[in-house]
mmCIF file of C-alpha atoms and ligand atoms in Angstrom:
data_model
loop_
_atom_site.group_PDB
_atom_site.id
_atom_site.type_symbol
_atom_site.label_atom_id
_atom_site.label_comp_id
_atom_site.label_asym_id
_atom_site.label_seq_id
_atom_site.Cartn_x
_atom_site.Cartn_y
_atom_site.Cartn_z
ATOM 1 C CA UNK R 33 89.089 105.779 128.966
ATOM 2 C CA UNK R 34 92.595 104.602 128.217
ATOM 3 C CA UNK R 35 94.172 105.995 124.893
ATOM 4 C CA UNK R 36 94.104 103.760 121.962
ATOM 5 C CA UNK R 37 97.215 102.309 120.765
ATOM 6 C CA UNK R 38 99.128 104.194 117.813
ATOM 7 C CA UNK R 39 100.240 102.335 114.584
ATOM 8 C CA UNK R 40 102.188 103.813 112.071
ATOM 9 C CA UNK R 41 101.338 102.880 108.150
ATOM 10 C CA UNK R 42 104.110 104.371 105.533
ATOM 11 C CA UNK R 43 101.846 104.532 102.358
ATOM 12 C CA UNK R 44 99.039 104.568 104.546
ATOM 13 C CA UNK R 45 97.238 106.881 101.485
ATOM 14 C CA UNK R 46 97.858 104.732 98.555
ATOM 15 C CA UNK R 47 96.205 101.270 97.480
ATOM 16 C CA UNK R 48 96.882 99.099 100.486
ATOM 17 C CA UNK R 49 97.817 101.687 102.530
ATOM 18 C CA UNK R 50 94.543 102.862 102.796
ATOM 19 C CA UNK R 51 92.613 99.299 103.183
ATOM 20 C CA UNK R 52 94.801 98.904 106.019
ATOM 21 C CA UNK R 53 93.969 102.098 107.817
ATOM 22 C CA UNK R 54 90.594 101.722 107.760
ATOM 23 C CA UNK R 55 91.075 98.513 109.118
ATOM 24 C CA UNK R 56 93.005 99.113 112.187
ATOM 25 C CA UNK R 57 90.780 102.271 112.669
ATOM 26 C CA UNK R 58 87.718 100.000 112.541
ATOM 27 C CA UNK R 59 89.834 98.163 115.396
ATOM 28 C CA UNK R 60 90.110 101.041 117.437
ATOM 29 C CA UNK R 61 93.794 102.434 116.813
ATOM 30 C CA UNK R 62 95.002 105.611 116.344
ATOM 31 C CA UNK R 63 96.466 105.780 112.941
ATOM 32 C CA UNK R 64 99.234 107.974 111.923
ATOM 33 C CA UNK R 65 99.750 107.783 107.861
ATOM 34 C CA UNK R 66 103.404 108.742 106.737
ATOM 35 C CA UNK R 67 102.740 109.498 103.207
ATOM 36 C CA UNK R 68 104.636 111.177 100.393
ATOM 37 C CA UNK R 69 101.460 111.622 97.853
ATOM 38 C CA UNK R 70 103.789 110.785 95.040
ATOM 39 C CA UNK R 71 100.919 107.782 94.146
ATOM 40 C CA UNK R 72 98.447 108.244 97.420
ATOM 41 C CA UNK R 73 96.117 110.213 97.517
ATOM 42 C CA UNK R 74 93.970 111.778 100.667
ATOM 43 C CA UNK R 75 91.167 110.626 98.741
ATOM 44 C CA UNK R 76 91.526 107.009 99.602
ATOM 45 C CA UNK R 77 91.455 108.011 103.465
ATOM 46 C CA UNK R 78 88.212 110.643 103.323
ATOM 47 C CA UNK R 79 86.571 108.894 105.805
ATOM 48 C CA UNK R 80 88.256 109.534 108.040
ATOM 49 C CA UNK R 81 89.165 112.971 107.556
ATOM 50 C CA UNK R 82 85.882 114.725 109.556
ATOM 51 C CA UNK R 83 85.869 116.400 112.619
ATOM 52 C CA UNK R 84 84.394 113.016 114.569
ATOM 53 C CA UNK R 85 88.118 111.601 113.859
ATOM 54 C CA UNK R 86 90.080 114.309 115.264
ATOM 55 C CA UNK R 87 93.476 112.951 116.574
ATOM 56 C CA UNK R 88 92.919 114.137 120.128
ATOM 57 C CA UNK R 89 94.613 111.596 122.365
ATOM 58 C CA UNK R 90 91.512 108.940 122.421
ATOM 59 C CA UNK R 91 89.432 107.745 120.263
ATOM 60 C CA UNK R 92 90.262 105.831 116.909
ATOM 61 C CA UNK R 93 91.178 108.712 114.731
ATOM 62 C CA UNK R 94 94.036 109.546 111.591
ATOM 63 C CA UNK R 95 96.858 111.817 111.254
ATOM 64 C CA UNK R 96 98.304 112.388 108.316
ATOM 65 C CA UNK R 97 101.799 113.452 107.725
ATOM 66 C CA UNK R 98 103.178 114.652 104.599
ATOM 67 C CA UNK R 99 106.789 112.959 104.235
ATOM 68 C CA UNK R 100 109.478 111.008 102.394
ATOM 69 C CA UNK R 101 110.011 107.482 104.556
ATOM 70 C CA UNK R 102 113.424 107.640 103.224
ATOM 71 C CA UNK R 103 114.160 110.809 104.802
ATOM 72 C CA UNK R 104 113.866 110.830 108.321
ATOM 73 C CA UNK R 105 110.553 109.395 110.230
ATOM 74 C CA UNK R 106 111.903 110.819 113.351
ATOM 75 C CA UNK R 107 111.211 114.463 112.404
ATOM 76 C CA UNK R 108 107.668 113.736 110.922
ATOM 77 C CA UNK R 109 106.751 111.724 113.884
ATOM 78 C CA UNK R 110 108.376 114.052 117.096
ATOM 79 C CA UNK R 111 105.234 115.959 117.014
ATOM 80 C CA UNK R 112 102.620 113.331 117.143
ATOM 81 C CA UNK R 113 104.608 111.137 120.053
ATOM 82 C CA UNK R 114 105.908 113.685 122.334
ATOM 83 C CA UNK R 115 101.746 115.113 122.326
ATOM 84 C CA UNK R 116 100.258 112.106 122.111
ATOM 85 C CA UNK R 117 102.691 109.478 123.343
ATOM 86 C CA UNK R 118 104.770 106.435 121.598
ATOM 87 C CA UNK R 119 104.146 104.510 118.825
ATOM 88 C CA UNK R 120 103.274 100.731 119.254
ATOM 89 C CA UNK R 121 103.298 99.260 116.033
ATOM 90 C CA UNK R 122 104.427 100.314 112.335
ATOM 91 C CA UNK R 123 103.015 98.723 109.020
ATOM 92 C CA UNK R 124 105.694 99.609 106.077
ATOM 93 C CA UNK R 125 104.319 99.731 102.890
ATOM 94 C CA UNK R 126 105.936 102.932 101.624
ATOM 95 C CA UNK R 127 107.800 101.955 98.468
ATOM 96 C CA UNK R 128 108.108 102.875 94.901
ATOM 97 C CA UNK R 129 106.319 100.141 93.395
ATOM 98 C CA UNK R 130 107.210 99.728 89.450
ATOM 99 C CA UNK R 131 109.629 96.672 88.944
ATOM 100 C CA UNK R 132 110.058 98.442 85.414
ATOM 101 C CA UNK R 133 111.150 101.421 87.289
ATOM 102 C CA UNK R 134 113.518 99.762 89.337
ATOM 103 C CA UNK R 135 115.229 98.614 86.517
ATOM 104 C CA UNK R 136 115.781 102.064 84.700
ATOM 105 C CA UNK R 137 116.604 103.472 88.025
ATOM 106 C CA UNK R 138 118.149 100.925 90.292
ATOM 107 C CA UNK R 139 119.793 103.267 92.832
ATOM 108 C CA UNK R 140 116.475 105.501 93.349
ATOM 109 C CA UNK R 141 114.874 102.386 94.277
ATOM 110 C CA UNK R 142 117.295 101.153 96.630
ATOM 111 C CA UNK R 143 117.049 104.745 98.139
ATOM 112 C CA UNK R 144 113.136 104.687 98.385
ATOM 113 C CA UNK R 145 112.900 100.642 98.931
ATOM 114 C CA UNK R 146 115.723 99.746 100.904
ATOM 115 C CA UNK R 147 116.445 102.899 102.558
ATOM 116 C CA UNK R 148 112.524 103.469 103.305
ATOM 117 C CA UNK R 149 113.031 100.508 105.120
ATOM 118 C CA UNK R 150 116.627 101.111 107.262
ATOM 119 C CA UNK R 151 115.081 104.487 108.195
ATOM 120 C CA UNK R 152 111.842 102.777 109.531
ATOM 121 C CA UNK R 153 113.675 100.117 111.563
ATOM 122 C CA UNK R 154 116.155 102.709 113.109
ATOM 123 C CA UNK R 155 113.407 104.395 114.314
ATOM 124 C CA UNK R 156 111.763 100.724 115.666
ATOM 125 C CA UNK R 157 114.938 100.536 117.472
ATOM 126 C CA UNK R 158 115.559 103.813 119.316
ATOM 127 C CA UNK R 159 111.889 104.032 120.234
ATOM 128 C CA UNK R 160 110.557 100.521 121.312
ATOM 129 C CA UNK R 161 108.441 99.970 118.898
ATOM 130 C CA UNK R 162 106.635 96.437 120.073
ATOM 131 C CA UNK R 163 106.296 95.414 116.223
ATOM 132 C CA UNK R 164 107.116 95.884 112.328
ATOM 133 C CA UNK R 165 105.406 94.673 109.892
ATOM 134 C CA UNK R 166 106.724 94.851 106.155
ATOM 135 C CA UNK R 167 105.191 94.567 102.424
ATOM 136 C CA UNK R 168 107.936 92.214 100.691
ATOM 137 C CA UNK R 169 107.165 90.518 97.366
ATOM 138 C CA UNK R 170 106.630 87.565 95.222
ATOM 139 C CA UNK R 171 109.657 89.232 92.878
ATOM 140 C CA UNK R 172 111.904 88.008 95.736
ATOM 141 C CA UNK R 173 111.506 84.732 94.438
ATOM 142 C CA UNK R 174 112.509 85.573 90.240
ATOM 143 C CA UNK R 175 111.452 82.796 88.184
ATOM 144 C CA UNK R 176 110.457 79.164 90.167
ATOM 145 C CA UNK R 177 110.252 75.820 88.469
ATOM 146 C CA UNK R 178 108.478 74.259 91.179
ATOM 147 C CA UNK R 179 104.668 75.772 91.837
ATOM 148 C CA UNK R 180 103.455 76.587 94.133
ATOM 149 C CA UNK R 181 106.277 78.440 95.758
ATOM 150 C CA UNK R 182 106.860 78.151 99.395
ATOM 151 C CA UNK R 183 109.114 80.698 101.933
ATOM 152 C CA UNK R 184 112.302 77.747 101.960
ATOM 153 C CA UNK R 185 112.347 78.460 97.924
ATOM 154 C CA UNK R 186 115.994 79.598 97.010
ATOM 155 C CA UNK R 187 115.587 83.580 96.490
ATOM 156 C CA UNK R 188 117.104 84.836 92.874
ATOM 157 C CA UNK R 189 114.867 88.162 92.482
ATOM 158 C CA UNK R 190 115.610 89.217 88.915
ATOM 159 C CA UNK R 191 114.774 92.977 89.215
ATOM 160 C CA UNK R 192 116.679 95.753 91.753
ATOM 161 C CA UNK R 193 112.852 95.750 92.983
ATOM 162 C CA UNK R 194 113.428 92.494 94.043
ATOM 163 C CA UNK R 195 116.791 92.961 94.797
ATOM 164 C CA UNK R 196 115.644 95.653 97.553
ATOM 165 C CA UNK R 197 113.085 93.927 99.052
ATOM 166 C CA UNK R 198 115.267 90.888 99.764
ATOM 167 C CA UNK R 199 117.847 93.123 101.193
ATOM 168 C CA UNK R 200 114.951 94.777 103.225
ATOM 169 C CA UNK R 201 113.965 91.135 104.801
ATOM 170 C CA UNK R 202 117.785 90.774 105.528
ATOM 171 C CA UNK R 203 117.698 94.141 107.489
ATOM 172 C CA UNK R 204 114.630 93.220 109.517
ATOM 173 C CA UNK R 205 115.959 89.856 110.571
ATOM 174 C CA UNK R 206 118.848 91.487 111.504
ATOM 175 C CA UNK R 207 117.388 94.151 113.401
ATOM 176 C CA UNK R 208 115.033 91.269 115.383
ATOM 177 C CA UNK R 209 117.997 89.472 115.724
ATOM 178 C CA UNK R 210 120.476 92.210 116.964
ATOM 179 C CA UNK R 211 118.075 94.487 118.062
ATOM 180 C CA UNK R 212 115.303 92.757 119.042
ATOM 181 C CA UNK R 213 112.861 94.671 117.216
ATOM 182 C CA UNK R 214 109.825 92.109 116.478
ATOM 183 C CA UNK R 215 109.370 92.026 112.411
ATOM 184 C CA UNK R 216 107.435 90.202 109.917
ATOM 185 C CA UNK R 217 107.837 90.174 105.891
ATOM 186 C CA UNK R 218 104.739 89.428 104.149
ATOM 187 C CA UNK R 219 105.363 88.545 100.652
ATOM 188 C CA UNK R 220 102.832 89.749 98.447
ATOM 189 C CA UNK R 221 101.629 88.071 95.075
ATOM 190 C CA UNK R 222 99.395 90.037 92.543
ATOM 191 C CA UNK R 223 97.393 92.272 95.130
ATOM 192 C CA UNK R 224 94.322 93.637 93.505
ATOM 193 C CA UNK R 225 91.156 95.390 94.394
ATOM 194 C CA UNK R 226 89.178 98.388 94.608
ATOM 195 C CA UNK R 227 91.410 102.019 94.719
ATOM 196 C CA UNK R 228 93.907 100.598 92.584
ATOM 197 C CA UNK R 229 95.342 103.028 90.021
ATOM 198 C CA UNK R 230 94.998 101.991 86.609
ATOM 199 C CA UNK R 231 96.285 104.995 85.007
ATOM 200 C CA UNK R 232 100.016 103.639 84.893
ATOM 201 C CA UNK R 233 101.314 100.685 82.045
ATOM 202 C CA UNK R 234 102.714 99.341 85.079
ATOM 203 C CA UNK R 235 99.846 99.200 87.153
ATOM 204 C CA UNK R 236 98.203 95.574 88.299
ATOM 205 C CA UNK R 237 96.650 93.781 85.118
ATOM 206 C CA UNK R 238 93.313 93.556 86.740
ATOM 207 C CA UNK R 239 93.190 97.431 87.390
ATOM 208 C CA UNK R 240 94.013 98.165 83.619
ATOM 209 C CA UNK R 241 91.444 95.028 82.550
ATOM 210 C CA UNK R 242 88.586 96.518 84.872
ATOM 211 C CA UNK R 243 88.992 99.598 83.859
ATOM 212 C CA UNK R 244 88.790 98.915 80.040
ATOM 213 C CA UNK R 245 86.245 96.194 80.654
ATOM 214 C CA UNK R 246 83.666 98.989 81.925
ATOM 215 C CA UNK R 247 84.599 101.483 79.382
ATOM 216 C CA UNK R 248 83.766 98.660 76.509
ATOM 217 C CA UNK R 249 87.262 99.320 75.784
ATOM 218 C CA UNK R 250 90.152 96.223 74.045
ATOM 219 C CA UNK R 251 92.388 94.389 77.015
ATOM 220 C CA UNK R 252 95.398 93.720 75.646
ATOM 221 C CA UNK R 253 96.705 90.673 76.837
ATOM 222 C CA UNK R 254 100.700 90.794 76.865
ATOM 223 C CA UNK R 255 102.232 87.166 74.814
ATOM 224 C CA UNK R 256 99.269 84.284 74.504
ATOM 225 C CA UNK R 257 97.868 84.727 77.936
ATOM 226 C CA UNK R 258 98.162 81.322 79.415
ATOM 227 C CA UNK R 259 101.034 82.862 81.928
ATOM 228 C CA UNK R 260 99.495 82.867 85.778
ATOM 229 C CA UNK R 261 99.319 84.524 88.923
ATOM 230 C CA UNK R 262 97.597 84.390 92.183
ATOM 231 C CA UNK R 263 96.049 87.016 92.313
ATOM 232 C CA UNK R 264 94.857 88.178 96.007
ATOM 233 C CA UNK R 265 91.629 90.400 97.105
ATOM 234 C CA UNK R 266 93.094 93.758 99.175
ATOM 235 C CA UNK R 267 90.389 93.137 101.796
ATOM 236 C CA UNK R 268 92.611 89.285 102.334
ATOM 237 C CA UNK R 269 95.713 90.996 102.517
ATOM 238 C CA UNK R 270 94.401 93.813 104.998
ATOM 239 C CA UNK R 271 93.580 90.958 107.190
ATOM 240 C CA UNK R 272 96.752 89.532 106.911
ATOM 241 C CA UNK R 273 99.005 92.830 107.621
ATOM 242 C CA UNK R 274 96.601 93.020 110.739
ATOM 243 C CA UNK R 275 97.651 89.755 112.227
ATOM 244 C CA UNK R 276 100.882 90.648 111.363
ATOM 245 C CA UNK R 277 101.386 93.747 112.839
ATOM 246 C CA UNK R 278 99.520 92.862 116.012
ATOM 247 C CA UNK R 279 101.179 89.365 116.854
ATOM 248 C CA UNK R 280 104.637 89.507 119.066
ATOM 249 C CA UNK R 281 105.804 86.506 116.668
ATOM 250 C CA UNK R 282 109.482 87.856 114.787
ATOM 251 C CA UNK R 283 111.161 87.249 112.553
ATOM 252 C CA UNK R 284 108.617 85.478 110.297
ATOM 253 C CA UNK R 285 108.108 85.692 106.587
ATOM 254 C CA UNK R 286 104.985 84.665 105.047
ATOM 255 C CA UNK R 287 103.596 84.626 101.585
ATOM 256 C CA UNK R 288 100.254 86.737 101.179
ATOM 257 C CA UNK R 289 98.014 84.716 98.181
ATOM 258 C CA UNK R 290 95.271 82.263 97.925
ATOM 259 C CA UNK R 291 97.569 79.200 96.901
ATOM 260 C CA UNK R 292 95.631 79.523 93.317
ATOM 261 C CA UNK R 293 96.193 80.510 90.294
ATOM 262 C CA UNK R 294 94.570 82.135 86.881
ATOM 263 C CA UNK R 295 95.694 82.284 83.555
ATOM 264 C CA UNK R 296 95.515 86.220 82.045
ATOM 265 C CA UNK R 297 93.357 84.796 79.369
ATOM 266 C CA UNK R 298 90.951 83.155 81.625
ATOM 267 C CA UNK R 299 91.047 86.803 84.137
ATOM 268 C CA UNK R 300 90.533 88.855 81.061
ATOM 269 C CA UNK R 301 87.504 86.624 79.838
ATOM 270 C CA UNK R 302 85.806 86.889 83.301
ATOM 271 C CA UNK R 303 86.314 90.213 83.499
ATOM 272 C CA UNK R 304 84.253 91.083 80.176
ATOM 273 C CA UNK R 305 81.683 88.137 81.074
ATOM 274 C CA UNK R 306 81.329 90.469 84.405
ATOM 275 C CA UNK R 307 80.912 93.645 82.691
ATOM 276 C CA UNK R 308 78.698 92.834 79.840
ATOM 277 C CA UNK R 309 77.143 89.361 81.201
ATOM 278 C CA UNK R 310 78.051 86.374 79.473
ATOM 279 C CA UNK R 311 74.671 86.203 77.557
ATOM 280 C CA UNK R 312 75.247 89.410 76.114
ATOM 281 C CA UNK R 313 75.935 89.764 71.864
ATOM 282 C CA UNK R 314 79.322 89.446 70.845
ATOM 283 C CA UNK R 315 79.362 92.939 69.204
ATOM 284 C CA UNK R 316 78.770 94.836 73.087
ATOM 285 C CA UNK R 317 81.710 93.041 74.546
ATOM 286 C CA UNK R 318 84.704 94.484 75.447
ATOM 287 C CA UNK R 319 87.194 92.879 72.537
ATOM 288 C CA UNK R 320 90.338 90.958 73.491
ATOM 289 C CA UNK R 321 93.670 91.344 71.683
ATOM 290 C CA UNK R 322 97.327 89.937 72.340
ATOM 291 C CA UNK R 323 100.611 92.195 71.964
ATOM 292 C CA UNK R 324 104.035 90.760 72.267
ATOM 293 C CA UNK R 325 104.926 89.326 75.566
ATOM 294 C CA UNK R 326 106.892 91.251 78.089
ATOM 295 C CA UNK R 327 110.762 90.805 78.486
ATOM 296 C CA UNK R 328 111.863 88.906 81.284
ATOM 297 C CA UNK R 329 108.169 87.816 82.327
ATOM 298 C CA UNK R 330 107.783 84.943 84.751
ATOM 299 C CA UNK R 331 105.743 82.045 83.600
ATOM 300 C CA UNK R 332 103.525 80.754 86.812
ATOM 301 C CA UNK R 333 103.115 81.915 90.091
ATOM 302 C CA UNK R 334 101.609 80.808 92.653
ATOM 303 C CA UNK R 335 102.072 81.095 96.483
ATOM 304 C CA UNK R 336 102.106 78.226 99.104
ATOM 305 C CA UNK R 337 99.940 79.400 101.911
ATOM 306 C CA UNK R 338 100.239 77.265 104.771
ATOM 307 C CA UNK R 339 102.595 79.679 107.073
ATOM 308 C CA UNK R 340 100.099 82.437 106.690
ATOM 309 C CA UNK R 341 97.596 80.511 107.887
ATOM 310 C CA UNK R 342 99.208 78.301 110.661
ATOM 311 C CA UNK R 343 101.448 81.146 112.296
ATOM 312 C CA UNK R 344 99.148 84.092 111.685
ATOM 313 C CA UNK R 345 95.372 82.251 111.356
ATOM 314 C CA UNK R 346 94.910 83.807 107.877
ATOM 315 C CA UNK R 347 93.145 82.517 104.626
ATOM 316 C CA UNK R 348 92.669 84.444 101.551
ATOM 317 C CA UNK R 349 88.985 83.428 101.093
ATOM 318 C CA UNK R 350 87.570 86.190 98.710
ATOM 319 C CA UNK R 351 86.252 84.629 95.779
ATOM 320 C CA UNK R 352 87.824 86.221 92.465
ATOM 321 C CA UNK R 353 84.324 86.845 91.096
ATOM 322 C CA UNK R 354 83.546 88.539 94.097
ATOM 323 C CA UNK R 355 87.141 90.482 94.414
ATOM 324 C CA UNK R 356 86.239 91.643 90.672
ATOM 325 C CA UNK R 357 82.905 92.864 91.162
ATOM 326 C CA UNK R 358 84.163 94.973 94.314
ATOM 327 C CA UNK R 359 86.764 96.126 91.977
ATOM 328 C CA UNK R 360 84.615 97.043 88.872
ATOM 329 C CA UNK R 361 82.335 98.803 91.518
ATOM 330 C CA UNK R 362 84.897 101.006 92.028
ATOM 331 C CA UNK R 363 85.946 102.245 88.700
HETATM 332 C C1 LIG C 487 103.761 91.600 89.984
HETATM 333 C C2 LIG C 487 103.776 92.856 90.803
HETATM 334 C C3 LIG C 487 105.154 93.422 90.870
HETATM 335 C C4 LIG C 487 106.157 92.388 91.335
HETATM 336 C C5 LIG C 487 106.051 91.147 90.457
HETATM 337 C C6 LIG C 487 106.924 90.035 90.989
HETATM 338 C C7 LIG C 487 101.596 93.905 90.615
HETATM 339 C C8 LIG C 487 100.814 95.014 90.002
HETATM 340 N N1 LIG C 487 102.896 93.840 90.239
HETATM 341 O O1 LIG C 487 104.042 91.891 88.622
HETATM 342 O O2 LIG C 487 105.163 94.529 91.765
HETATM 343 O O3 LIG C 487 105.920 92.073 92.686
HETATM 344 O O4 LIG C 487 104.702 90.667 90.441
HETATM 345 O O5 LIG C 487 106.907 88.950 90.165
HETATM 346 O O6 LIG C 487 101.114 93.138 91.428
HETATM 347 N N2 LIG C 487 99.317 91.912 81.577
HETATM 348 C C9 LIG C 487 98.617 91.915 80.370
HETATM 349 N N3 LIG C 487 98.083 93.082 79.930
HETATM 350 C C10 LIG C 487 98.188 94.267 80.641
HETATM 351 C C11 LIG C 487 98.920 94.247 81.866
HETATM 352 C C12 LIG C 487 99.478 93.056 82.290
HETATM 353 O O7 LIG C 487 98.503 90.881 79.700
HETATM 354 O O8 LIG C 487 97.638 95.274 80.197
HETATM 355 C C13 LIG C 487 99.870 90.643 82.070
HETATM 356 C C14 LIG C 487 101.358 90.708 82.344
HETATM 357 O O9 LIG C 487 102.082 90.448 81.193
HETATM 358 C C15 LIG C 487 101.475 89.618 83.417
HETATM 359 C C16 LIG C 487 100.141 89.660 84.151
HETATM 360 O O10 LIG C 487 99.247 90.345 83.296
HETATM 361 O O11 LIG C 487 101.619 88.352 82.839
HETATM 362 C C17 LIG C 487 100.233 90.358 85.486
HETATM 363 O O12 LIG C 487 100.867 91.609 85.254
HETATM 364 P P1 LIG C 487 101.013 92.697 86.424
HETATM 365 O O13 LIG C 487 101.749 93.839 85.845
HETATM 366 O O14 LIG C 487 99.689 92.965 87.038
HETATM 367 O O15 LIG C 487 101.848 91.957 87.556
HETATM 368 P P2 LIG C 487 103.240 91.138 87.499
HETATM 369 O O16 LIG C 487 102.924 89.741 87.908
HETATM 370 O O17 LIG C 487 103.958 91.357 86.235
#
């Protein structure tokens, strides 16, 4: 039996992360997970972590390394690829993730963001790695007029965590243009599913709602709740960083959403319907409350889909109602 190809995920332990290494797992890779643990968590990968998935040269298995992506990937990968051979592909989702962060800290997240990303593509370079695929975002777009918002849309990110991962998409079509290291940016809209942290202010609204929701707790909907966002299932993403990572197309960028969109007021009110059942008295539902908006909030989103699905055969076709109830399962 020939050895099964090895892809690299940075953040391979966190939200996505995860998903996406028990996808390509599923597909029969060896998986290598670069992870800091500052928001993954070994957790999210137990299943693999039993002796029938030991890393030994050929079958589908995970290794997990323990490091900053922004501080050398060379060192935390010698090991693995002078035992077990090269790498093939990388996924980079590594990042610090708060916009809010970003904005108190700008240069920590150009360190993390945009140097997580330099560090992964020098390493794509020097050691033929066949393809890169990247987590980019919606925020590279700042605030649209025109809905939904397609890949030609003039970039003005409003945030240095938009900033960075602009400057990251610059770096990778540089480095397929220079280099020729094959690369792909998938911008992400409003990911959600389940393993999603709710614990932070900052986390995704549907986390925070879900997590309320079951606990027959308020959700506090930020301004008068008729802003939107396309939000996307994990499981619809996974499937797109797959084709992504495994095509030899470069230098693509796609947006990752379902080309829909939802109102907070409408997500928080199918959320409690969900939890409680929409029949259910008045008094046993979860209440819902508004708070001032937040600064700088953009009004609509919503993502045109047609390059992810005509250059990498993906549609986001998870239901909300069924992306919520495989989220409230979880929590
Ligand atoms: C998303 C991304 C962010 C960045 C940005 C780019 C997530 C989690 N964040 O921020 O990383 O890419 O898009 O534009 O995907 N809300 C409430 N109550 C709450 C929490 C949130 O009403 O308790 C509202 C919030 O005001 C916003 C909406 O829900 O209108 C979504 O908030 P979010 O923090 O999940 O995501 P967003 O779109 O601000």
């Amino acid at each position: 039996m020939s050895a099964s190809p090895i892809a690299v995920v940075t953040g391979g332990a966190g939200f996505i992360g995860s998903h996406t290494v028990d996808k390509l797992i599923e597909l029969g890779h060896r998986v290598v997970v670069l992870d800091n643990f500052s928001t993954g968590k070994r957790a999210n990968l137990a299943r693999w972590l039993d002796a029938r998935h030991r890393f030994d040269g050929e079958q589908p298995a995970l290794e997990i390394v323990t490091c900053d992506v922004a501080h050398g990937i060379f060192a935390a990968l010698a090991a693995i690829t002078t035992k077990y051979g090269p790498v093939e592909r990388i996924v980079h989702l590594a990042a610090q993730v708060s916009v809010v962060a970003s904005v108190a800290n700008p240069l920590v997240d150009m360190q993390v963001n945009y140097g997580g990303t330099l560090h992964v593509l020098e390493y794509a370079r020097a050691m033929g790695v066949k393809k890169v695929a990247f987590a980019s975002s919606a925020a590279v777009y700042g605030e649209v007029s025109q809905m939904p918002v397609g890949e030609d849309t003039p970039t003005k990110p409003m945030s240095p965590y938009g900033i960075d991962k602009l400057a990251s998409e610059f770096a990778l079509d540089y480095y397929a243009a220079v280099h020729g290291v094959a690369t792909t940016a998938l911008r992400f809209f409003n990911v959600y599913g389940p393993r999603q942290d709710p614990t932070s202010p900052y986390s995704g609204v549907i986390s925070i709602f879900a997590d309320r929701a079951k606990a027959g707790q308020q959700l506090v909907i930020f301004g008068d709740g008729q802003q939107t966002r396309d939000f996307v299932y994990v499981g619809d993403v996974v499937r797109a960083i797959v084709a992504a990572v495994g095509d030899g197309n470069s230098r693509a960028v796609a947006n990752v959403g379902t080309g829909g969109e939802i109102t907070v007021v409408e997500l928080a009110r199918t959320l409690v319907d969900l939890c409680t059942g929409a029949a259910a008295p008045r008094a046993e539902r979860s209440g819902i409350v508004h708070a001032p908006a937040r600064a700088g909030e953009i009004l609509k989103s919503r993502a045109r889909v047609d390059v992810l699905r005509d250059r990498f055969g993906v549609v986001a076709e998870t239901k909300l109602v069924d992306g919520l109830r495989a989220t409230l399962a979880d929590h």
